[in-house]
Short mmCIF file of C-alpha atoms in Angstrom, two decimals:
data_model
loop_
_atom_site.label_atom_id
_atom_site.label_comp_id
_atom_site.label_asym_id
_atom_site.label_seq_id
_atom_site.Cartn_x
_atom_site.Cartn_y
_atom_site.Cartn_z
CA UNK Y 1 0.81 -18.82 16.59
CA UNK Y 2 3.80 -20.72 14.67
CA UNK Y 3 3.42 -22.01 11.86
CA UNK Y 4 5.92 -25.67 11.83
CA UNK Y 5 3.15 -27.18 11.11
CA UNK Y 6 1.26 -24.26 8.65
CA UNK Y 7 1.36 -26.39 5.15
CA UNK Y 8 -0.50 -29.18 7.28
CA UNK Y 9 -2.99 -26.18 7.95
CA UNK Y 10 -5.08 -26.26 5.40
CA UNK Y 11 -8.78 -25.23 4.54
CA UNK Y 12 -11.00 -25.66 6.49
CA UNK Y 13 -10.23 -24.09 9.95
CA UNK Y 14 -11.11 -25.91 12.91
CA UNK Y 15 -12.86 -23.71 15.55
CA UNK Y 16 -10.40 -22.94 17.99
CA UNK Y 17 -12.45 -21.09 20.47
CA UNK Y 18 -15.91 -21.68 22.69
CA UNK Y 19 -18.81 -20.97 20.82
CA UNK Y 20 -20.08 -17.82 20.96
CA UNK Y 21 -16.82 -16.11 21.51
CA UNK Y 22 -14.85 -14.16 19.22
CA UNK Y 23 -11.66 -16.84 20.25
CA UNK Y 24 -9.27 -13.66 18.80
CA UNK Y 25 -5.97 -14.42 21.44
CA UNK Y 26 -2.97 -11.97 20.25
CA UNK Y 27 -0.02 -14.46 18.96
CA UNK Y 28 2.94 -15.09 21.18
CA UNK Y 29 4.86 -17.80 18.81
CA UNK Y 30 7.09 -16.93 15.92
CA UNK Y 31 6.20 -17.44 12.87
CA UNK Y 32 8.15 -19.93 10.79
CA UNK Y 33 9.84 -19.71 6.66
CA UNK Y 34 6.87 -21.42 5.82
CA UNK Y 35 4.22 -18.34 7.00
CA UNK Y 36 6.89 -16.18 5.83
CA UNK Y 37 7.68 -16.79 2.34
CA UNK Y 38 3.78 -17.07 1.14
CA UNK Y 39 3.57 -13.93 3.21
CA UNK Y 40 6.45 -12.31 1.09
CA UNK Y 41 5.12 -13.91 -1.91
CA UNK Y 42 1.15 -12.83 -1.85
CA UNK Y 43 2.36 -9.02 -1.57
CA UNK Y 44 4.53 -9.56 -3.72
CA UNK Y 45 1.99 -10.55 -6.33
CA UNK Y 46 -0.49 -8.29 -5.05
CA UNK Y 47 1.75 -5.20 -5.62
CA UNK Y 48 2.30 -6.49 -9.62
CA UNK Y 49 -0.97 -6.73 -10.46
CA UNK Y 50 -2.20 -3.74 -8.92
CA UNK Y 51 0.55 -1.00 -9.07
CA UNK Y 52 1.67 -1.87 -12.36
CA UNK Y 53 -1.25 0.25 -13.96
CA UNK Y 54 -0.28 3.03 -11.27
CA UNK Y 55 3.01 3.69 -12.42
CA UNK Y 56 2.85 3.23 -16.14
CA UNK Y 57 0.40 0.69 -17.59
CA UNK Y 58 -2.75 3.01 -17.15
CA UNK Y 59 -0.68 6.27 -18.61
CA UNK Y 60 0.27 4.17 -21.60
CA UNK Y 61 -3.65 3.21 -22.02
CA UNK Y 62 -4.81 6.77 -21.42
CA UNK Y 63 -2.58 7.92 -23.97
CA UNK Y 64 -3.54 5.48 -26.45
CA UNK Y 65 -7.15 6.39 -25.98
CA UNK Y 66 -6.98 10.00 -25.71
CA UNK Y 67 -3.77 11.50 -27.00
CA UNK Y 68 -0.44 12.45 -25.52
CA UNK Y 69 -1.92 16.06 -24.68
CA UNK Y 70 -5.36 14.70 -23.04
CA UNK Y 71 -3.39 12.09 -21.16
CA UNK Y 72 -1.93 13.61 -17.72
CA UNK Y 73 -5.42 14.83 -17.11
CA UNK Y 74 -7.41 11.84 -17.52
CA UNK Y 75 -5.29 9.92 -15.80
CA UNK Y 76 -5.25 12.11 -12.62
CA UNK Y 77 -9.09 11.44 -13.26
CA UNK Y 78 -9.14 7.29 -13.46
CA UNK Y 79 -6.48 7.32 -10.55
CA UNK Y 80 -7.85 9.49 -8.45
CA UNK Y 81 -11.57 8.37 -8.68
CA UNK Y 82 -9.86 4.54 -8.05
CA UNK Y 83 -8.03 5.70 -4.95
CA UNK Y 84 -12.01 6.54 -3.72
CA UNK Y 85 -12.54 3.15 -3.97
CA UNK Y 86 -9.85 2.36 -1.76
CA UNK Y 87 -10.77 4.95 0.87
CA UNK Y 88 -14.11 2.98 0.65
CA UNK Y 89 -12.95 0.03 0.34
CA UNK Y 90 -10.29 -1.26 3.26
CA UNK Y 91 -12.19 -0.54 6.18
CA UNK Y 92 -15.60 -1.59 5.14
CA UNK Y 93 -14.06 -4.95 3.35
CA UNK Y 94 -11.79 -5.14 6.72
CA UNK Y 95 -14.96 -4.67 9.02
CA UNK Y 96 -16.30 -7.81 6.85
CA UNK Y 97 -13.36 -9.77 7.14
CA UNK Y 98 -13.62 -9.47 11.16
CA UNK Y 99 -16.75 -10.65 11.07
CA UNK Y 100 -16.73 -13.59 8.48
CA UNK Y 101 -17.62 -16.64 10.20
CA UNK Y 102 -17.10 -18.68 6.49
CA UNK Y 103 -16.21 -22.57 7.07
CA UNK Y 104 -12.80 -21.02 5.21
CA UNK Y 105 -11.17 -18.39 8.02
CA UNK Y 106 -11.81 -15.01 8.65
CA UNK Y 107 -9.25 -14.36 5.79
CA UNK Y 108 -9.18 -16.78 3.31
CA UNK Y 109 -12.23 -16.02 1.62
CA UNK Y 110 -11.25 -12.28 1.11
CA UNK Y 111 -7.43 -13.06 -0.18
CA UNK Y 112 -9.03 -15.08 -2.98
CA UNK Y 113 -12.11 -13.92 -3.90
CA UNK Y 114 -10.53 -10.19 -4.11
CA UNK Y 115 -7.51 -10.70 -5.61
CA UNK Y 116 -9.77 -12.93 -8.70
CA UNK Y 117 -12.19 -9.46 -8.58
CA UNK Y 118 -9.18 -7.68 -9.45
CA UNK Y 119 -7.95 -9.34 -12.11
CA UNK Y 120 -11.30 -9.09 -13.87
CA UNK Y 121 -11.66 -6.06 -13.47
CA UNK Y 122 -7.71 -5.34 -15.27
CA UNK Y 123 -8.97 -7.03 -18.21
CA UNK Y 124 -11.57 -4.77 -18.40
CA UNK Y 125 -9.37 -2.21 -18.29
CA UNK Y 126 -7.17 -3.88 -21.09
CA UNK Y 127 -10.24 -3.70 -23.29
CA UNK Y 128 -11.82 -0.89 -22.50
CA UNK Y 129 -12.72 1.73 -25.43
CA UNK Y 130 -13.74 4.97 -23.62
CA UNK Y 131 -11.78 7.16 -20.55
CA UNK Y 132 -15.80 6.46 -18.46
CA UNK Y 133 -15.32 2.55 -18.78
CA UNK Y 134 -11.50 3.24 -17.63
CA UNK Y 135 -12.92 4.95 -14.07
CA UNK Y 136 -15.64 2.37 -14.04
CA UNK Y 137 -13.04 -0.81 -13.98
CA UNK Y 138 -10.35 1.04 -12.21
CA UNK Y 139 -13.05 1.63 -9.27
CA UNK Y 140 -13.63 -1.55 -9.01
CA UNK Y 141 -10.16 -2.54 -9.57
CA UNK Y 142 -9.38 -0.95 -6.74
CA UNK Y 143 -12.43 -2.36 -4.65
CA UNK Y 144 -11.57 -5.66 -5.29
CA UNK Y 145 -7.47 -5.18 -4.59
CA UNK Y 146 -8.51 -3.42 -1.35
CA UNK Y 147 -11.24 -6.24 -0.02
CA UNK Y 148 -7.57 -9.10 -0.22
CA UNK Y 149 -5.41 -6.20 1.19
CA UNK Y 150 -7.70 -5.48 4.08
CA UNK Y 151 -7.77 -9.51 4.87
CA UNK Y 152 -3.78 -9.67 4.10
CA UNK Y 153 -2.87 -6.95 6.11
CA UNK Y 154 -4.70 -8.35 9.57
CA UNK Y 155 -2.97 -11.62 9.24
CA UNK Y 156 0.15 -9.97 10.60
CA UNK Y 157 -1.62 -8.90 13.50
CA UNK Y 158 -3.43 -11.78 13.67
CA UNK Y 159 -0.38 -14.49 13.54
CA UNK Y 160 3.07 -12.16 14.01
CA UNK Y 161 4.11 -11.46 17.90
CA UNK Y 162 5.90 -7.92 18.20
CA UNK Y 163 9.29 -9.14 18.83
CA UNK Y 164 9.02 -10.45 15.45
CA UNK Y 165 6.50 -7.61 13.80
CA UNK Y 166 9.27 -4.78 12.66
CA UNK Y 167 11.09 -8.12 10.69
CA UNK Y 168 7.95 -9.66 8.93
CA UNK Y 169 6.95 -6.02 8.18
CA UNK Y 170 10.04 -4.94 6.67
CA UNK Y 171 9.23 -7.85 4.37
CA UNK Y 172 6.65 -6.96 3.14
CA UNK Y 173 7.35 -3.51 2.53
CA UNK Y 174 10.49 -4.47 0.53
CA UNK Y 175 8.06 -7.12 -1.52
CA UNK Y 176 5.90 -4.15 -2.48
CA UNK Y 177 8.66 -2.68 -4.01
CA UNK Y 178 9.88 -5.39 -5.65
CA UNK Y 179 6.24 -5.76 -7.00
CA UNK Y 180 6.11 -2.33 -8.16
CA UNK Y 181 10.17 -2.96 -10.00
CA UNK Y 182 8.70 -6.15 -12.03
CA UNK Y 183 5.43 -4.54 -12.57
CA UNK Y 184 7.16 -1.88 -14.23
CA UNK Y 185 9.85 -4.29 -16.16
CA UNK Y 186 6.97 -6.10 -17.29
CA UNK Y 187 5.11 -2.98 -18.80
CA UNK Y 188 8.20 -2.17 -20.48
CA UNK Y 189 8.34 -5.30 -22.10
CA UNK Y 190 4.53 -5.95 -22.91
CA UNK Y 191 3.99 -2.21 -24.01
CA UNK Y 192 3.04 -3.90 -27.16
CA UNK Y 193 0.71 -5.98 -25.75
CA UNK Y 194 -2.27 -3.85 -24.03
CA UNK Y 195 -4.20 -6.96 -22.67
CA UNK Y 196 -0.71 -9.29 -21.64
CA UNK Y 197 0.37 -5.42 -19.91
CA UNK Y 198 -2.43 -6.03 -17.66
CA UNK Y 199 -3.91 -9.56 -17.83
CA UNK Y 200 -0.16 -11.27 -17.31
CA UNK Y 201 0.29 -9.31 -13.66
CA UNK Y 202 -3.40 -9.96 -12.97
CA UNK Y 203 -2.88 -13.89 -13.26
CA UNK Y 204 0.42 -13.70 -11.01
CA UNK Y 205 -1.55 -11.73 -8.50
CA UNK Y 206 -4.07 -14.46 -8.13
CA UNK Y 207 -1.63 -17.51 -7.60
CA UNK Y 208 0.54 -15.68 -5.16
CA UNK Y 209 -2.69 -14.73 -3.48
CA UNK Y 210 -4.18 -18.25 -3.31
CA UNK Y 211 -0.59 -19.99 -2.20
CA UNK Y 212 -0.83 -17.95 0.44
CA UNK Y 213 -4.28 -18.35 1.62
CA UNK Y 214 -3.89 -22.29 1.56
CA UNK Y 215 -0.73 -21.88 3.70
CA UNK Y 216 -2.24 -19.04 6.42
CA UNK Y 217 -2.89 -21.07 9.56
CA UNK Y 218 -6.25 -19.10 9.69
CA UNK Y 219 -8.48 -19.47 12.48
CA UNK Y 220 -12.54 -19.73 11.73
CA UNK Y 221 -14.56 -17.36 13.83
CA UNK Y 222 -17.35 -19.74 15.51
CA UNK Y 223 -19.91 -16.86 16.45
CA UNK Y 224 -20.45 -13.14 14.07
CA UNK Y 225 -19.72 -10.25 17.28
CA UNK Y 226 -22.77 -8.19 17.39
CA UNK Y 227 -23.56 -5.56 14.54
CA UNK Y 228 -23.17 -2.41 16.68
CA UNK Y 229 -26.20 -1.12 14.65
CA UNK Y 230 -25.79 2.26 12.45
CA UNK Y 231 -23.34 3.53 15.07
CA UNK Y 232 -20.80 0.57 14.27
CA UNK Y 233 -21.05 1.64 10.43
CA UNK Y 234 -20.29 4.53 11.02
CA UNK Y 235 -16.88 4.02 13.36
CA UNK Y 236 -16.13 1.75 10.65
CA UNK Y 237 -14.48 4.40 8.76
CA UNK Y 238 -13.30 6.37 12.23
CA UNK Y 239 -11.19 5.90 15.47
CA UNK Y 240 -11.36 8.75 17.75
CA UNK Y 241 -8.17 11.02 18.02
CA UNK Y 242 -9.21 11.78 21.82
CA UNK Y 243 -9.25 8.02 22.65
CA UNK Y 244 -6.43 6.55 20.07
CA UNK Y 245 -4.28 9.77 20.08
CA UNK Y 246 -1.02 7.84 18.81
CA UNK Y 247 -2.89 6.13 16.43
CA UNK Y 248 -3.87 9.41 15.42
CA UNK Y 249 -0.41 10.90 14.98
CA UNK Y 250 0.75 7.77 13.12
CA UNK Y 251 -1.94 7.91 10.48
CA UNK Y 252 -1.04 11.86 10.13
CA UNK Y 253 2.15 10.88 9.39
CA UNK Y 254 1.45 8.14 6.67
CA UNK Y 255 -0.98 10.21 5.57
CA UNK Y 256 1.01 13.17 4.40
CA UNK Y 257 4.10 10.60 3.41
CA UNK Y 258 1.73 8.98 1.20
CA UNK Y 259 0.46 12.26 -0.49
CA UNK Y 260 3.90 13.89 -1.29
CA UNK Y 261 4.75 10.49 -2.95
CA UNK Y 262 1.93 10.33 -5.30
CA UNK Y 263 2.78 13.77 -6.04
CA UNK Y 264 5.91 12.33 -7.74
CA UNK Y 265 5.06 8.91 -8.74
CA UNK Y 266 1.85 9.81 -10.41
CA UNK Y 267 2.89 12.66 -12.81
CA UNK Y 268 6.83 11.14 -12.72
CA UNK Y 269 6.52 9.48 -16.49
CA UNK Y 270 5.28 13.45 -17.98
CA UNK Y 271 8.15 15.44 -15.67
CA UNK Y 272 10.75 13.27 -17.37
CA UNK Y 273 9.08 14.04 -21.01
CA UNK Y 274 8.48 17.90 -20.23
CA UNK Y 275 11.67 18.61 -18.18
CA UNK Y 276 13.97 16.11 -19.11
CA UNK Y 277 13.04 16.29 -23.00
CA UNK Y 278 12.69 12.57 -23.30
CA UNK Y 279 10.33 10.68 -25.99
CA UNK Y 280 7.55 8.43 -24.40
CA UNK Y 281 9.76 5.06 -24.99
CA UNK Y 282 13.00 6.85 -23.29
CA UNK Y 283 10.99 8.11 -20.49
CA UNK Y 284 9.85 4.43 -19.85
CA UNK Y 285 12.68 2.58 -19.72
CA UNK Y 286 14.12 5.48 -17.48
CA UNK Y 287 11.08 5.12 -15.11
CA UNK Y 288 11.72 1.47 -15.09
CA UNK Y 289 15.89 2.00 -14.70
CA UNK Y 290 15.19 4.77 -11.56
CA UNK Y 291 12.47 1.86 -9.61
CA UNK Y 292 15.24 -0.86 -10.13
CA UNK Y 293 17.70 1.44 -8.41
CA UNK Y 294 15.10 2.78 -6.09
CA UNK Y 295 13.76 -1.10 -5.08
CA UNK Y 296 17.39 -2.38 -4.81
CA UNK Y 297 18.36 0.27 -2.08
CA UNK Y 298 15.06 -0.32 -0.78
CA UNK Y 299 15.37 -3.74 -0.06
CA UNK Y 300 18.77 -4.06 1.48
CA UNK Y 301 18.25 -0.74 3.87
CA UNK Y 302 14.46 -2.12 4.54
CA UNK Y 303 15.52 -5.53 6.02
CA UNK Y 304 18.38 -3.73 8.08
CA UNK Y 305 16.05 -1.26 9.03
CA UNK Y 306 13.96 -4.15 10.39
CA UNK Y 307 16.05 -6.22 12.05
CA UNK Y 308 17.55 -3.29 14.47
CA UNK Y 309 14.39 -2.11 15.13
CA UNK Y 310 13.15 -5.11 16.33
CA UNK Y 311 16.55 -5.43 18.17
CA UNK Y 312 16.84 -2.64 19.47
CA UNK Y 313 12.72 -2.14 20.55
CA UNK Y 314 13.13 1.40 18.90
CA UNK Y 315 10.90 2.66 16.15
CA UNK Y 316 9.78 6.55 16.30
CA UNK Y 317 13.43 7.59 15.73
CA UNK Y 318 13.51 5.55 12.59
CA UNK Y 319 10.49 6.91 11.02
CA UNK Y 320 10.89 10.20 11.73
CA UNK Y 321 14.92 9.92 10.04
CA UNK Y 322 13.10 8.27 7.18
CA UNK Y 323 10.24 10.47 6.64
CA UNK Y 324 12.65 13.65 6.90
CA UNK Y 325 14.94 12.08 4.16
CA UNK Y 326 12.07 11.44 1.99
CA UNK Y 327 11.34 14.98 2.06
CA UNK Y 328 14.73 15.78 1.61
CA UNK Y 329 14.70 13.87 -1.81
CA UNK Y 330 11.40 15.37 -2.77
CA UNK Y 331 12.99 19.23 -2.27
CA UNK Y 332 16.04 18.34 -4.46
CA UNK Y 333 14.04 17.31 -7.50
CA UNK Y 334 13.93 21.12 -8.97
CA UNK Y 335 17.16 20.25 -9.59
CA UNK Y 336 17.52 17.86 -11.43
CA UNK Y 337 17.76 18.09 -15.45
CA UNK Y 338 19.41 15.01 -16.21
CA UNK Y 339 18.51 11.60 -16.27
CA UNK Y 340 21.36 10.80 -13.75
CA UNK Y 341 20.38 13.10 -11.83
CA UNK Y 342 16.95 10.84 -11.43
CA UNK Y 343 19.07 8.19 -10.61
CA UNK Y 344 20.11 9.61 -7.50
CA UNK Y 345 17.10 10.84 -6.18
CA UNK Y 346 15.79 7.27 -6.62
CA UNK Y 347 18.76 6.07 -4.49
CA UNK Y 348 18.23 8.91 -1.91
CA UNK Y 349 13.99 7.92 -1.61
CA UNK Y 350 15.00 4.24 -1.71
CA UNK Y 351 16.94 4.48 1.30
CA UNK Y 352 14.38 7.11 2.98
CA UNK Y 353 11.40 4.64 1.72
CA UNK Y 354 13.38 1.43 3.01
CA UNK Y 355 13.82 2.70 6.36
CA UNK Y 356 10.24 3.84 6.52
CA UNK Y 357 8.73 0.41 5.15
CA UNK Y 358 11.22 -1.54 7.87
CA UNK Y 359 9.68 0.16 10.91
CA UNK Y 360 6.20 1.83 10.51
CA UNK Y 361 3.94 -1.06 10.25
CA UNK Y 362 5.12 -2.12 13.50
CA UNK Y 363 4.67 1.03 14.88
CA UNK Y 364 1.20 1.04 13.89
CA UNK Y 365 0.53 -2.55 14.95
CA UNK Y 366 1.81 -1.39 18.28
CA UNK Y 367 -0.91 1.16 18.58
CA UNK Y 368 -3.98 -0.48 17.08
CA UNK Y 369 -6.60 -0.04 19.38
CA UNK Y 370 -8.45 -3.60 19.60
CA UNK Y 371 -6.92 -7.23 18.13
CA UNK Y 372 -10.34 -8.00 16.99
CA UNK Y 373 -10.80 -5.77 15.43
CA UNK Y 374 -7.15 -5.51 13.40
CA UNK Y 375 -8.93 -5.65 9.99
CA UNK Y 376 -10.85 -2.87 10.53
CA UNK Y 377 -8.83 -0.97 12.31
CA UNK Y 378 -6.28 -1.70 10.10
CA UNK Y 379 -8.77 -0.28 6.94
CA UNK Y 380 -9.11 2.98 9.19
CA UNK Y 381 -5.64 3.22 9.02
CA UNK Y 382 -5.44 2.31 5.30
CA UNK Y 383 -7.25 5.75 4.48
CA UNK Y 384 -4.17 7.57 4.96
CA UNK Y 385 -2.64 5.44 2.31
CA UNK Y 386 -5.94 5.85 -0.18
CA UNK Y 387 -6.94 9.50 0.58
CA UNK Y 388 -4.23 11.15 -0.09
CA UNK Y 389 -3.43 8.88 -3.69
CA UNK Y 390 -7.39 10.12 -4.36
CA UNK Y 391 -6.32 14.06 -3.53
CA UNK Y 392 -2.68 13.73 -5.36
CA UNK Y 393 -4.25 13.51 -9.04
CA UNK Y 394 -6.14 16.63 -8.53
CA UNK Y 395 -3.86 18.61 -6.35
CA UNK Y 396 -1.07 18.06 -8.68
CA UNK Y 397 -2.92 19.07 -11.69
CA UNK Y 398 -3.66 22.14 -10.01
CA UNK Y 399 -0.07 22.90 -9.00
CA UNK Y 400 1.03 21.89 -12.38
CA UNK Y 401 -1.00 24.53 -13.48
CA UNK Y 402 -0.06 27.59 -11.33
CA UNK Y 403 2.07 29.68 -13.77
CA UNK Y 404 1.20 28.70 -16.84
CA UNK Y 405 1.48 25.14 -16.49
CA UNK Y 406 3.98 22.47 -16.02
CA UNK Y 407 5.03 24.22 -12.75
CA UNK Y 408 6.72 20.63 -11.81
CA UNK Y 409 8.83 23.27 -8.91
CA UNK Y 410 6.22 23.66 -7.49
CA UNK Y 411 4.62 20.38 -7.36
CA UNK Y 412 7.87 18.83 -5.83
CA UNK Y 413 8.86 21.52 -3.15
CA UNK Y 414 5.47 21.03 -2.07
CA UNK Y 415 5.35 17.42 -1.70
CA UNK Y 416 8.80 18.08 0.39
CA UNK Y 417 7.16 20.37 2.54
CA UNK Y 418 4.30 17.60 3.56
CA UNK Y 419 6.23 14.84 3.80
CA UNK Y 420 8.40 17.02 6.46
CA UNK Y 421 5.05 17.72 8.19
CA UNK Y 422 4.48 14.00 8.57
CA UNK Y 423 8.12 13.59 10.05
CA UNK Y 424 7.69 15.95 12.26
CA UNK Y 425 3.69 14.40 13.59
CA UNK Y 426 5.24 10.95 14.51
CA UNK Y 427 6.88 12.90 17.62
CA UNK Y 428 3.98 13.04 19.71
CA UNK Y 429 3.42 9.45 19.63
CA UNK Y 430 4.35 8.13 23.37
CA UNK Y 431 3.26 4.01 23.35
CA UNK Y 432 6.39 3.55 21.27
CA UNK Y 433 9.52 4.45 21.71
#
């Protein structure tokens, strides 16, 4: 579907299919600046409000709770029961959002409605007094965030043609990362402020969200598809690797990419405090210095990455370069011992990460098994982004432990190790070249 005419589009949706049919047609027209830019904009909102707390905002409130010496444990504890929302959460919110016959779009409703959950949920974070209300709000943080992701993510399949996929994608993998950079910057500046910290990203999350869900050309679903009883539940967290086998491989790959990234982003703030001897405040503003450099490379090498993929028609060679980079960045982190040296491993997994974000969404659109079911489908897929931040917290802690604690060498040359894994599993893959 274009979208010339997509601010004219507004809610309602008309019914553009016979009743009783699903009326799901796979688009064929580009999609115009218009689509685009709310597009870039909602993740980009999205990815404020809700990775903010993942890279600094919820250490800072775990540490004010609990202590400096409590705080890397706890907050392996709040994260990783969260990221068990999100396992939960995508495919069954993405299951509802295929099946939403609301007046509003199958969409629509979701975008809103979870991106306003979320940002109540922050503020109860903001306030909370106790680490159990912190895994109580942060569950549901992540419930809510994952219920507008699931809906966000299956507009691209449901409006972007693949000639155009690999470019729209890139997009949005570059606005996560700029969401994650002025997440960050604004933690650093409101580290004063506990409730701004996390109220102030929340708000920005839920206008970006709404522009974009009065702009989405979405399409109202005139008749529910049948339930598919207990045995539809229960594929709604499961595609079969015998039927789907390069969907398989691809959600391998993220999934081990994924998990040997947590293991560095989640304990990154106490590495630089234990091994690079910095005070909490330095350690910050160095976090927040390294994700600058790290989203800058990101976003020029993503939209390259993007554009010749999607000119060339080639996208397995590109992820597996990426992935393998990635891991090469992760292995040279026993290295470093300065805060320059930091620096350069951000530039190293910017480039890797760019590359990766510019080209593996399309891949995976390419191999989703059934357009009506993209939401869905697209939650299955999700898992390999939510397990593996869920198994991070704990597996880390336990590496950090081997030793005698603070084994950060081992932590990082085994994150290398599975992120090479996941290079090597997007080789099987044959619908894509």
């Amino acid at each position: 579907m274009t979208t010339a005419g997509a601010a004219a589009q507004l809610i309602p949706s008309a019914v553009d299919s016979p009743a009783g049919r699903p009326g799901v047609e796979p688009p064929t027209g580009k999609v115009g600046p218009v689509f685009v830019t709310a597009f870039a904009i909602a993740q980009l909102t999205l990815f404020i409000a809700l990775l903010g707390p993942v890279m600094v905002s919820m250490a800072l409130k775990v540490t004010a709770l609990v202590g400096p010496s409590e705080a890397p444990t706890a907050t392996g504890l709040i994260l990783g029961v969260g990221a068990i929302a999100a396992l939960i959460g995508n495919p069954l919110f993405g299951w509802m959002s295929d099946r939403t016959t609301s007046r509003w779009g199958r969409r629509r409703p979701w975008l809103i409605g979870g991106s306003i959950g979320l940002a109540v949920c922050l503020f109860a974070i903001a306030v909370a007094p106790s680490v159990p209300v912190l895994v109580a709000a942060w569950f549901g943080a992540q419930l809510a965030a994952n219920g507008a992701f699931a809906a966000y993510l299956a507009t691209v399949a449901d409006q972007v043609p693949p000639k155009q996929s690999a470019t729209v994608t890139a997009l949005a993998g570059v606005m996560q990362s700029v969401g994650i950079l002025l997440a960050v910057q604004l933690v650093s500046v409101l580290s004063q402020d506990m409730i701004g910290m996390f109220m102030i990203p929340a708000a920005i999350g839920v206008v970006g969200m709404t522009v974009y869900a009065l702009v989405l050309p979405d399409k109202r679903l005139p008749a529910r598809p049948p339930s598919g009883g207990w045995r539809a539940i229960g594929q709604m967290f499961w595609l079969s690797p015998r039927r789907y086998p390069d969907f398989a491989w691809a959600w391998v790959s993220r999934c081990l990419l994924i998990l040997g990234s947590f293991l560095f982003t989640t304990f990154r703030l106490f590495w630089m405090i234990d091994e690079l001897a910095l005070n909490e405040t330095d350690a910050t503003a160095a976090v927040a210095t390294g994700v600058l450099i790290y989203t800058v490379v990101l976003v020029v090498v993503g939209q390259v990455a993007g554009y010749v993929s999607d000119r060339l028609g080639r996208r397995k060679v590109l992820v597996f370069a990426s992935t393998a980079l990635f891991a090469l960045g992760l292995g040279l982190l026993p290295m470093v011992h300065t805060v320059g040296g930091f620096y350069m491993i951000e530039v190293i997994l910017g480039a890797a990460y760019g590359i990766y974000m510019g080209v593996d969404l399309a891949l995976v659109l390419a191999v989703l098994p059934n357009p009506e079911n993209a939401a869905k489908d697209l939650g299955v897929f999700n898992i390999a982004n939510a397990a593996p931040q869920s198994l991070a917290p704990f597996l880390g802690a336990g590496l950090l432990s081997i030793g005698g604690g603070h084994n950060y060498t081992l932590l990082y040359l085994t994150a290398a190790v599975l992120v090479f894994v996941g290079a090597l599993t997007i080789i099987p893959v044959k619908q894509v070249r």
